[in-house]
Short mmCIF file of N, CA and C in Angstrom, two decimals:
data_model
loop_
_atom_site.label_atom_id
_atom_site.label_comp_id
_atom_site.label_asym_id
_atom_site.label_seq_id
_atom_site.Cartn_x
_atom_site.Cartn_y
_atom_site.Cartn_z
N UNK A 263 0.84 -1.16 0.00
CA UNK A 263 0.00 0.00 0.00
C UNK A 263 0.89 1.24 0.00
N UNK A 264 0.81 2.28 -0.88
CA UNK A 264 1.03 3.55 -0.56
C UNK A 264 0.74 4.38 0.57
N UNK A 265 1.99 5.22 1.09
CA UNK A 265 2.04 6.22 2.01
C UNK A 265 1.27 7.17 1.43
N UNK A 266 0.20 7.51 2.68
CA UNK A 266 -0.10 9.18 2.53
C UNK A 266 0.16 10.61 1.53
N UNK A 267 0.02 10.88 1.12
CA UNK A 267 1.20 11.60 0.56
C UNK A 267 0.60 13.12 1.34
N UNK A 268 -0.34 13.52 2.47
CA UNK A 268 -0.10 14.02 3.02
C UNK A 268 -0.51 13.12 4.52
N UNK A 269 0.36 13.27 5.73
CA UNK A 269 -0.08 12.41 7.03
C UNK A 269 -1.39 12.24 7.66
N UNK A 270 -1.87 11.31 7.96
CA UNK A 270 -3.48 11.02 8.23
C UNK A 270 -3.89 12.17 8.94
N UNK A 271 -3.17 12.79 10.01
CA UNK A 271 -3.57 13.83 11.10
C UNK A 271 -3.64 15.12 10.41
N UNK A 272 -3.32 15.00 8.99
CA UNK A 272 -3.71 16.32 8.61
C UNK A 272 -4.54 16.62 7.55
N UNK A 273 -5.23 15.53 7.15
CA UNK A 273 -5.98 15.32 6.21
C UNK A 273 -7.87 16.07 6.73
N UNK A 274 -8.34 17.13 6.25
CA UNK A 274 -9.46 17.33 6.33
C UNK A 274 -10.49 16.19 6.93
N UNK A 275 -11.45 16.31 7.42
CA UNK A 275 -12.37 15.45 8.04
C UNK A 275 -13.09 15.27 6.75
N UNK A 276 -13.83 15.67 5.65
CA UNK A 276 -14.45 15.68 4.69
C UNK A 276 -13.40 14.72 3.78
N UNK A 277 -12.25 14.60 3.85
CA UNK A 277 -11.66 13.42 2.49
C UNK A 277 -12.09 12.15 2.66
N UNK A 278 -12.48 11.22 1.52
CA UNK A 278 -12.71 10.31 1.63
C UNK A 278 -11.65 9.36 1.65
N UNK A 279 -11.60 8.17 2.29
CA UNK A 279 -10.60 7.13 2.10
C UNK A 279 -11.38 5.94 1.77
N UNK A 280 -10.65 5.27 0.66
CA UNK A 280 -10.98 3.90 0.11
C UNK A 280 -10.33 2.55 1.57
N UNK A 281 -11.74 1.49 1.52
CA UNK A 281 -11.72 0.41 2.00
C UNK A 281 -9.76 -0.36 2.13
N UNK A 282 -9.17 -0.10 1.35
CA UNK A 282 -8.03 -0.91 1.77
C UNK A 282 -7.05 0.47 3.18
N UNK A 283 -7.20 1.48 2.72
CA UNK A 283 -6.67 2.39 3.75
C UNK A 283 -7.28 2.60 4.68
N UNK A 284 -8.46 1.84 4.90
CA UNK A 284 -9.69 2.27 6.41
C UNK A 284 -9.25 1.04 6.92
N UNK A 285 -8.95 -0.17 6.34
CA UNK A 285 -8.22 -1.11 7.05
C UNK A 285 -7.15 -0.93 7.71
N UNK A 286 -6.55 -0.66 6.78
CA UNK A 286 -4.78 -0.62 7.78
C UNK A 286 -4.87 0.51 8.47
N UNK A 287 -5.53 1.17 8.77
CA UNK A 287 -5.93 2.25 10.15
C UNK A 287 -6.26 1.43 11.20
N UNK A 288 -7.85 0.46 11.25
CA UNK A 288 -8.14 0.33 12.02
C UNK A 288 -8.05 -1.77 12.59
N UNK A 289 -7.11 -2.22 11.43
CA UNK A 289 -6.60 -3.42 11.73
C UNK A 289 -7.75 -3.93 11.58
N UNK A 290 -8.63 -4.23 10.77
CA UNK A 290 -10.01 -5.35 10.55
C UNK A 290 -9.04 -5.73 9.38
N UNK A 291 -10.27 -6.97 8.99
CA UNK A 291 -10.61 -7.29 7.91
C UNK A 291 -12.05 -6.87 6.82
N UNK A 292 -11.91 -7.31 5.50
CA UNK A 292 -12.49 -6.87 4.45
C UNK A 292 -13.98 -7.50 5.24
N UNK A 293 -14.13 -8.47 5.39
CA UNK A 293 -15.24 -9.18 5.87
C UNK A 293 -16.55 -8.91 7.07
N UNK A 294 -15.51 -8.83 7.84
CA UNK A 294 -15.38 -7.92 9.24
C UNK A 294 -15.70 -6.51 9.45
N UNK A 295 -15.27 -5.95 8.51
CA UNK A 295 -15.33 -4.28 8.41
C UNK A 295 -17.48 -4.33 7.93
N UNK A 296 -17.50 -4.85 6.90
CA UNK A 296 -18.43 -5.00 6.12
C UNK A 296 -19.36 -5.61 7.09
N UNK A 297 -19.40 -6.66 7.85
CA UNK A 297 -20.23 -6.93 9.01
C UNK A 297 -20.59 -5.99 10.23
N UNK A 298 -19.74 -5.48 10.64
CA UNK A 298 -19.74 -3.84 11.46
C UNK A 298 -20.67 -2.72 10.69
N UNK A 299 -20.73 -2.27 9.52
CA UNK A 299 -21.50 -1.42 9.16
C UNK A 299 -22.52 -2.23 8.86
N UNK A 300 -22.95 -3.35 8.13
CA UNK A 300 -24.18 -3.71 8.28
C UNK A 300 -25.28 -4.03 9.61
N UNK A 301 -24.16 -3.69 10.57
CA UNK A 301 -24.62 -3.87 12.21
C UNK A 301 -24.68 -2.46 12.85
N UNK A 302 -24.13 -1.52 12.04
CA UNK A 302 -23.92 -0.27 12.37
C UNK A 302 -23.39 0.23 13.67
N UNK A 303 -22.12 -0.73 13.52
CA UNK A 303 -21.04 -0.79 14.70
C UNK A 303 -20.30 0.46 13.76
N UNK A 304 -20.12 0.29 12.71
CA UNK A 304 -18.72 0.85 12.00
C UNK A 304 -19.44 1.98 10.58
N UNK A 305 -18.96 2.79 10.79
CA UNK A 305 -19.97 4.56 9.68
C UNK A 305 -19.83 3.66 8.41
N UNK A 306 -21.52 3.99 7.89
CA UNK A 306 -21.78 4.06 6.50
C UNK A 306 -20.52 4.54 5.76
N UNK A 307 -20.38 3.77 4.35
CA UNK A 307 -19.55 4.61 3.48
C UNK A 307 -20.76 5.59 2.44
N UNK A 308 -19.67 6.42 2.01
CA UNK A 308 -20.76 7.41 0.95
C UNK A 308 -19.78 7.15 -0.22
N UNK A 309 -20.86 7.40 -1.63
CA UNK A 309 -20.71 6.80 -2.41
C UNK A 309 -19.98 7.92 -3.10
N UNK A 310 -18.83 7.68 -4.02
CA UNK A 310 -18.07 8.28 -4.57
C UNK A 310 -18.12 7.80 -6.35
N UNK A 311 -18.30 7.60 -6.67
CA UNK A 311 -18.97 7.14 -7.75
C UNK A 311 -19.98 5.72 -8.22
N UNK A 312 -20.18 5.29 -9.41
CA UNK A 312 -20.85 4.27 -10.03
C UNK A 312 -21.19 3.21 -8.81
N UNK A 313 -19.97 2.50 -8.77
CA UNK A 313 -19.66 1.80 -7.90
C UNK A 313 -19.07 1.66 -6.51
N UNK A 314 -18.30 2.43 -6.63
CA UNK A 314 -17.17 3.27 -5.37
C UNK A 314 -17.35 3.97 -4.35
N UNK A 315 -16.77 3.61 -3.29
CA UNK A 315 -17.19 3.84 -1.57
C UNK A 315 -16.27 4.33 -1.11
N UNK A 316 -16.48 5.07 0.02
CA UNK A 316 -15.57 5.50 0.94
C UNK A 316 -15.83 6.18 1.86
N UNK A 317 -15.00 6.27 2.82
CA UNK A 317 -15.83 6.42 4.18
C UNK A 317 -14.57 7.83 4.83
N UNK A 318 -15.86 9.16 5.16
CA UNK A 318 -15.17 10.42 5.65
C UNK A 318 -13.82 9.96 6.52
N UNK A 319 -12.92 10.85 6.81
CA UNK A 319 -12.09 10.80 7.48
C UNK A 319 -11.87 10.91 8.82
N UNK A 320 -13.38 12.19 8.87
CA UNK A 320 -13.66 12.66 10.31
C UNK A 320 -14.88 11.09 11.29
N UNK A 321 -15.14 10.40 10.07
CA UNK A 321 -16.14 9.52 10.67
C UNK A 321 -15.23 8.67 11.23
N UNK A 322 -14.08 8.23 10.63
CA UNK A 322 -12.76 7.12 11.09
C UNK A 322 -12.02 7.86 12.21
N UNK A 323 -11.95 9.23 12.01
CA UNK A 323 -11.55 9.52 13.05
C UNK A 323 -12.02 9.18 14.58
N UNK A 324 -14.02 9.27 14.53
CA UNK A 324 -14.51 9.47 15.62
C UNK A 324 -14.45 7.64 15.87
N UNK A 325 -14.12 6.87 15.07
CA UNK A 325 -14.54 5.09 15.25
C UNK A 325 -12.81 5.11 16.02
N UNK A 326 -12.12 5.55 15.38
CA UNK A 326 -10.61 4.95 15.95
C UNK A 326 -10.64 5.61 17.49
N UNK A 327 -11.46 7.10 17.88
CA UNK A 327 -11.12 7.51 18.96
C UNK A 327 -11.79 6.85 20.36
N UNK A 328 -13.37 5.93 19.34
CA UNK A 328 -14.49 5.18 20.41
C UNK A 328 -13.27 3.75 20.88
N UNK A 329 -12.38 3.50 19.94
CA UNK A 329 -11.50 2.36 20.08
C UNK A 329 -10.85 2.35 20.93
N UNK A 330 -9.84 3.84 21.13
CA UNK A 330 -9.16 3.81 22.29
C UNK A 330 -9.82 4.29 23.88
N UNK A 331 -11.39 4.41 23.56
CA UNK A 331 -11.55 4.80 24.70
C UNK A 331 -12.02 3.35 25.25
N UNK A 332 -12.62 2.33 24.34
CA UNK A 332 -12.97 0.87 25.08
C UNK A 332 -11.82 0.34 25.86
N UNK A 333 -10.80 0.53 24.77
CA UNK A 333 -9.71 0.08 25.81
C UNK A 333 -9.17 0.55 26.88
N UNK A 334 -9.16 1.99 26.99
CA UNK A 334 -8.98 2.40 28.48
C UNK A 334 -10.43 1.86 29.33
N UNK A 335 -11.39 1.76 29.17
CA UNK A 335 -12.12 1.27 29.90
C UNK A 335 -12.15 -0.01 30.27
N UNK A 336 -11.51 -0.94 29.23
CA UNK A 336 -11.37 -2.11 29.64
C UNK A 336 -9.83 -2.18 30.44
N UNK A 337 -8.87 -1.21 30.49
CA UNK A 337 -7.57 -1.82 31.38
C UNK A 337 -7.74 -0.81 32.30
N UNK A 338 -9.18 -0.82 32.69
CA UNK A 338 -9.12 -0.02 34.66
C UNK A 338 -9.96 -1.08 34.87
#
């Protein structure tokens, strides 16, 4: 996979990111990821063209930040 070519932390909340870079953020799988939003554990993607998905930056932001807060709640 390609680097950023600008760093995740500075990327607008409005950019979209494609399914293989929402992975290696948040360590799922293709399968997995796709079971989470149909459970609406994990943000809708919006549609970017014909076929093509992708999911805001600011929405991954707020899923990666619910992540680290389970885990502080789970190691007290």
């Amino acid at each position: 996979m390609k680097a950023f070519p600008i760093p995740f932390e500075q990327l607008p909340d409005e950019a979209v990111l494609r399914l293989p870079v929402v992975l290696a953020l948040t360590g799922g799988c293709e399968s997995g990821w796709w079971a989470g939003v149909k459970a609406g554990t994990f943000p809708k993607p919006v549609k970017i063209s014909g076929r093509s998905v992708g999911w805001r930056v600011g929405a991954i932001r707020q899923l990666l930040a619910s992540f680290a807060e389970a885990e502080d709640i789970d190691a007290n």
